[in-house]
mmCIF file of C-alpha atoms in Angstrom:
data_model
loop_
_atom_site.group_PDB
_atom_site.id
_atom_site.type_symbol
_atom_site.label_atom_id
_atom_site.label_comp_id
_atom_site.label_asym_id
_atom_site.label_seq_id
_atom_site.Cartn_x
_atom_site.Cartn_y
_atom_site.Cartn_z
ATOM 1 C CA MET A 1 -0.005 0.025 -0.026
ATOM 2 C CA GLN A 2 1.513 3.321 -1.103
ATOM 3 C CA ILE A 3 0.227 6.694 0.169
ATOM 4 C CA GLY A 4 1.159 9.709 -1.865
ATOM 5 C CA THR A 5 3.907 9.909 -4.377
ATOM 6 C CA PRO A 6 7.285 8.588 -3.355
ATOM 7 C CA LEU A 7 10.130 10.959 -3.380
ATOM 8 C CA LEU A 8 12.854 9.342 -5.453
ATOM 9 C CA ASN A 9 15.258 12.303 -5.753
ATOM 10 C CA ALA A 10 15.408 15.850 -4.870
ATOM 11 C CA GLY A 11 16.600 17.038 -8.353
ATOM 12 C CA LYS A 12 18.813 20.006 -8.080
ATOM 13 C CA HIS A 13 17.822 20.370 -4.452
ATOM 14 C CA PHE A 14 20.577 18.210 -2.897
ATOM 15 C CA LYS A 15 20.232 20.152 0.387
ATOM 16 C CA LEU A 16 17.009 18.390 1.000
ATOM 17 C CA GLY A 17 19.061 15.003 1.147
ATOM 18 C CA GLU A 18 21.631 16.579 3.442
ATOM 19 C CA LEU A 19 18.870 17.744 5.827
ATOM 20 C CA ALA A 20 17.004 14.418 5.811
ATOM 21 C CA ALA A 21 20.367 12.715 6.737
ATOM 22 C CA LEU A 22 20.909 15.067 9.509
ATOM 23 C CA ALA A 23 17.452 14.508 10.999
ATOM 24 C CA VAL A 24 17.960 10.743 10.710
ATOM 25 C CA ARG A 25 21.512 10.934 12.410
ATOM 26 C CA ASP A 26 20.094 13.107 15.241
ATOM 27 C CA ALA A 27 17.134 10.968 15.803
ATOM 28 C CA THR A 28 19.310 8.026 15.880
ATOM 29 C CA SER A 29 21.627 9.470 18.386
ATOM 30 C CA GLN A 30 18.743 10.494 20.671
ATOM 31 C CA ALA A 31 17.163 6.994 20.487
ATOM 32 C CA LEU A 32 20.522 5.350 21.132
ATOM 33 C CA PHE A 33 20.992 7.674 24.245
ATOM 34 C CA ARG A 34 17.587 6.960 25.518
ATOM 35 C CA GLN A 35 17.810 3.294 25.126
ATOM 36 C CA THR A 36 21.449 2.629 26.300
ATOM 37 C CA GLY A 37 22.713 5.867 27.871
ATOM 38 C CA CYS A 38 25.413 5.830 25.159
ATOM 39 C CA CYS A 39 26.669 9.377 24.314
ATOM 40 C CA PRO A 40 29.933 10.854 23.109
ATOM 41 C CA GLN A 41 31.183 11.634 26.517
ATOM 42 C CA GLU A 42 30.540 7.909 27.579
ATOM 43 C CA GLN A 43 32.450 6.726 24.465
ATOM 44 C CA HIS A 44 35.484 8.910 25.196
ATOM 45 C CA SER A 45 37.236 6.017 27.002
ATOM 46 C CA VAL A 46 39.915 3.607 25.876
ATOM 47 C CA LEU A 47 38.301 0.727 27.831
ATOM 48 C CA LYS A 48 34.851 1.442 26.166
ATOM 49 C CA ARG A 49 36.365 1.238 22.755
ATOM 50 C CA LEU A 50 38.360 -1.965 23.436
ATOM 51 C CA LYS A 51 35.551 -3.805 25.338
ATOM 52 C CA ARG A 52 34.236 -5.548 22.101
ATOM 53 C CA PHE A 53 37.622 -7.090 21.572
ATOM 54 C CA GLY A 54 37.761 -8.529 25.227
ATOM 55 C CA ILE A 55 40.316 -6.025 26.323
ATOM 56 C CA THR A 56 39.152 -5.025 29.867
ATOM 57 C CA ALA A 57 40.700 -3.499 33.071
ATOM 58 C CA VAL A 58 41.080 -7.045 34.359
ATOM 59 C CA SER A 59 42.811 -8.463 31.304
ATOM 60 C CA LEU A 60 45.242 -5.575 31.236
ATOM 61 C CA TRP A 61 45.978 -5.898 34.845
ATOM 62 C CA GLU A 62 46.742 -9.681 34.415
ATOM 63 C CA GLN A 63 49.150 -9.006 31.652
ATOM 64 C CA CYS A 64 50.608 -5.962 33.545
ATOM 65 C CA ALA A 65 51.147 -7.936 36.956
ATOM 66 C CA ALA A 66 53.756 -10.140 35.089
ATOM 67 C CA ALA A 67 55.960 -7.193 34.527
ATOM 68 C CA CYS A 68 55.145 -5.053 37.481
ATOM 69 C CA PRO A 69 53.217 -6.746 40.417
ATOM 70 C CA VAL A 70 51.182 -4.076 42.042
ATOM 71 C CA PRO A 71 47.932 -4.104 44.088
ATOM 72 C CA TRP A 72 44.818 -3.600 42.079
ATOM 73 C CA ALA A 73 44.018 -0.187 43.706
ATOM 74 C CA ASN A 74 47.196 1.255 42.279
ATOM 75 C CA PHE A 75 46.676 -0.194 38.860
ATOM 76 C CA SER A 76 43.054 0.784 38.707
ATOM 77 C CA HIS A 77 43.994 4.444 39.812
ATOM 78 C CA THR A 78 46.528 4.594 37.095
ATOM 79 C CA LEU A 79 44.289 3.070 34.472
ATOM 80 C CA GLU A 80 41.426 5.334 35.316
ATOM 81 C CA LYS A 81 43.774 8.289 34.619
ATOM 82 C CA ILE A 82 44.901 7.081 31.172
ATOM 83 C CA ASP A 83 41.546 5.700 30.167
ATOM 84 C CA ARG A 84 40.117 9.034 29.317
ATOM 85 C CA ASP A 85 43.351 10.727 28.074
ATOM 86 C CA SER A 86 42.514 12.557 24.916
ATOM 87 C CA PHE A 87 45.705 11.512 23.134
ATOM 88 C CA LEU A 88 45.284 7.908 24.000
ATOM 89 C CA VAL A 89 41.591 7.796 23.184
ATOM 90 C CA GLY A 90 42.266 9.252 19.775
ATOM 91 C CA ALA A 91 45.158 6.905 19.032
ATOM 92 C CA VAL A 92 43.063 3.799 20.203
ATOM 93 C CA ALA A 93 40.112 4.926 18.105
ATOM 94 C CA LEU A 94 42.340 5.293 14.955
ATOM 95 C CA TYR A 95 44.068 1.876 15.877
ATOM 96 C CA VAL A 96 40.711 0.052 16.133
ATOM 97 C CA HIS A 97 39.514 1.611 12.913
ATOM 98 C CA LEU A 98 42.543 0.359 11.112
ATOM 99 C CA ALA A 99 41.843 -3.180 12.706
ATOM 100 C CA ASP A 100 38.339 -3.087 11.468
ATOM 101 C CA GLU A 101 39.391 -2.049 8.046
ATOM 102 C CA TYR A 102 41.823 -5.027 7.949
ATOM 103 C CA ARG A 103 39.146 -7.449 9.156
ATOM 104 C CA ALA A 104 36.693 -6.152 6.376
ATOM 105 C CA GLY A 105 39.431 -6.765 3.826
ATOM 106 C CA LEU A 106 39.874 -3.104 3.026
ATOM 107 C CA LEU A 107 43.548 -3.126 4.162
ATOM 108 C CA THR A 108 46.199 -5.670 3.530
ATOM 109 C CA GLN A 109 48.081 -7.299 6.434
ATOM 110 C CA GLY A 110 51.086 -5.318 5.535
ATOM 111 C CA GLU A 111 49.242 -1.950 5.529
ATOM 112 C CA ALA A 112 47.500 -2.626 8.694
ATOM 113 C CA ASP A 113 50.773 -3.694 10.407
ATOM 114 C CA ASP A 114 52.535 -0.693 9.149
ATOM 115 C CA TRP A 115 49.960 1.922 10.210
ATOM 116 C CA THR A 116 49.127 0.265 13.548
ATOM 117 C CA CYS A 117 52.908 0.128 14.430
ATOM 118 C CA HIS A 118 53.223 3.678 13.421
ATOM 119 C CA LEU A 119 50.478 4.564 15.836
ATOM 120 C CA LEU A 120 52.107 2.664 18.709
ATOM 121 C CA GLU A 121 55.268 4.498 17.893
ATOM 122 C CA GLU A 122 53.498 7.834 18.166
ATOM 123 C CA ILE A 123 51.985 6.740 21.485
ATOM 124 C CA ARG A 124 55.514 5.766 22.589
ATOM 125 C CA ARG A 125 56.758 9.218 21.641
ATOM 126 C CA HIS A 126 53.921 11.068 23.331
ATOM 127 C CA TYR A 127 54.494 9.307 26.580
ATOM 128 C CA THR A 128 58.182 9.070 26.309
ATOM 129 C CA CYS A 129 58.038 5.288 27.217
ATOM 130 C CA ASP A 130 60.212 2.304 26.060
ATOM 131 C CA VAL A 131 57.452 -0.166 25.487
ATOM 132 C CA PRO A 132 58.425 -2.571 22.710
ATOM 133 C CA VAL A 133 55.867 -2.962 19.796
ATOM 134 C CA ALA A 134 55.391 -6.811 19.298
ATOM 135 C CA ARG A 135 54.905 -6.817 15.509
ATOM 136 C CA GLU A 136 54.606 -10.641 15.614
ATOM 137 C CA LEU A 137 51.323 -10.505 17.502
ATOM 138 C CA PRO A 138 47.888 -10.178 15.750
ATOM 139 C CA LEU A 139 46.705 -6.569 15.750
ATOM 140 C CA ILE A 140 44.379 -6.594 18.735
ATOM 141 C CA GLN A 141 46.808 -8.599 20.914
ATOM 142 C CA ARG A 142 49.638 -6.314 19.948
ATOM 143 C CA LEU A 143 47.554 -3.320 21.215
ATOM 144 C CA ALA A 144 46.706 -5.148 24.543
ATOM 145 C CA ARG A 145 50.364 -5.968 25.189
ATOM 146 C CA PHE A 146 51.538 -2.435 24.420
ATOM 147 C CA LEU A 147 48.784 -0.907 26.631
ATOM 148 C CA SER A 148 49.691 -3.286 29.540
ATOM 149 C CA GLY A 149 53.400 -2.401 28.940
ATOM 150 C CA LEU A 150 52.575 1.337 28.999
ATOM 151 C CA LEU A 151 50.680 0.718 32.354
ATOM 152 C CA ALA A 152 53.621 -1.315 33.804
ATOM 153 C CA GLU A 153 55.992 1.292 32.872
ATOM 154 C CA HIS A 154 53.947 4.032 34.432
ATOM 155 C CA LEU A 155 53.399 2.098 37.650
ATOM 156 C CA ASP A 156 57.124 1.250 37.857
ATOM 157 C CA GLU A 157 57.875 4.957 37.575
ATOM 158 C CA GLN A 158 55.427 5.837 40.251
ATOM 159 C CA GLY A 159 56.956 3.076 42.635
ATOM 160 C CA GLN A 160 60.373 4.575 41.944
ATOM 161 C CA LEU A 161 59.200 8.123 42.659
ATOM 162 C CA TYR A 162 57.418 7.161 45.928
ATOM 163 C CA GLN A 163 60.530 5.084 47.100
ATOM 164 C CA GLY A 164 62.703 8.101 46.400
ATOM 165 C CA LYS A 165 60.462 10.305 48.467
ATOM 166 C CA SER A 166 60.596 8.097 51.505
ATOM 167 C CA ARG A 167 64.381 7.853 51.747
#
């Protein structure tokens, strides 16, 4: 059953299509927020972006504990600080996008490896850390290993700092 004349195109009025797309995007965003509480501020988190890959606070702590055994409270406090760090959130968003592109067949293994390693090198530079990039690991495991190394290095630095103050 069809009511009225279907609008197949807007002719020279391409602005109509743009306005329709904006209305749909806004309505979808509002519906998603009402249903799940999902909003841009909520998604500005490294852990939220990595949850779908099984990378959680606990999995990072387990990897980190091998290199730097610390109490959960110390680890959790440090993770909380970097979880919403703008630079790291942006880098992880780009990394995950590259991984998605590779999984969809839009990037080759070599292209994905090169760009993800480049991103990890940029993170190393930004945080002035010496965490190695495990090129031999699959993309997501490589990121998890790198993040746990970053956390371990940060926690080790904190431990040395506080030991130095107590002397």
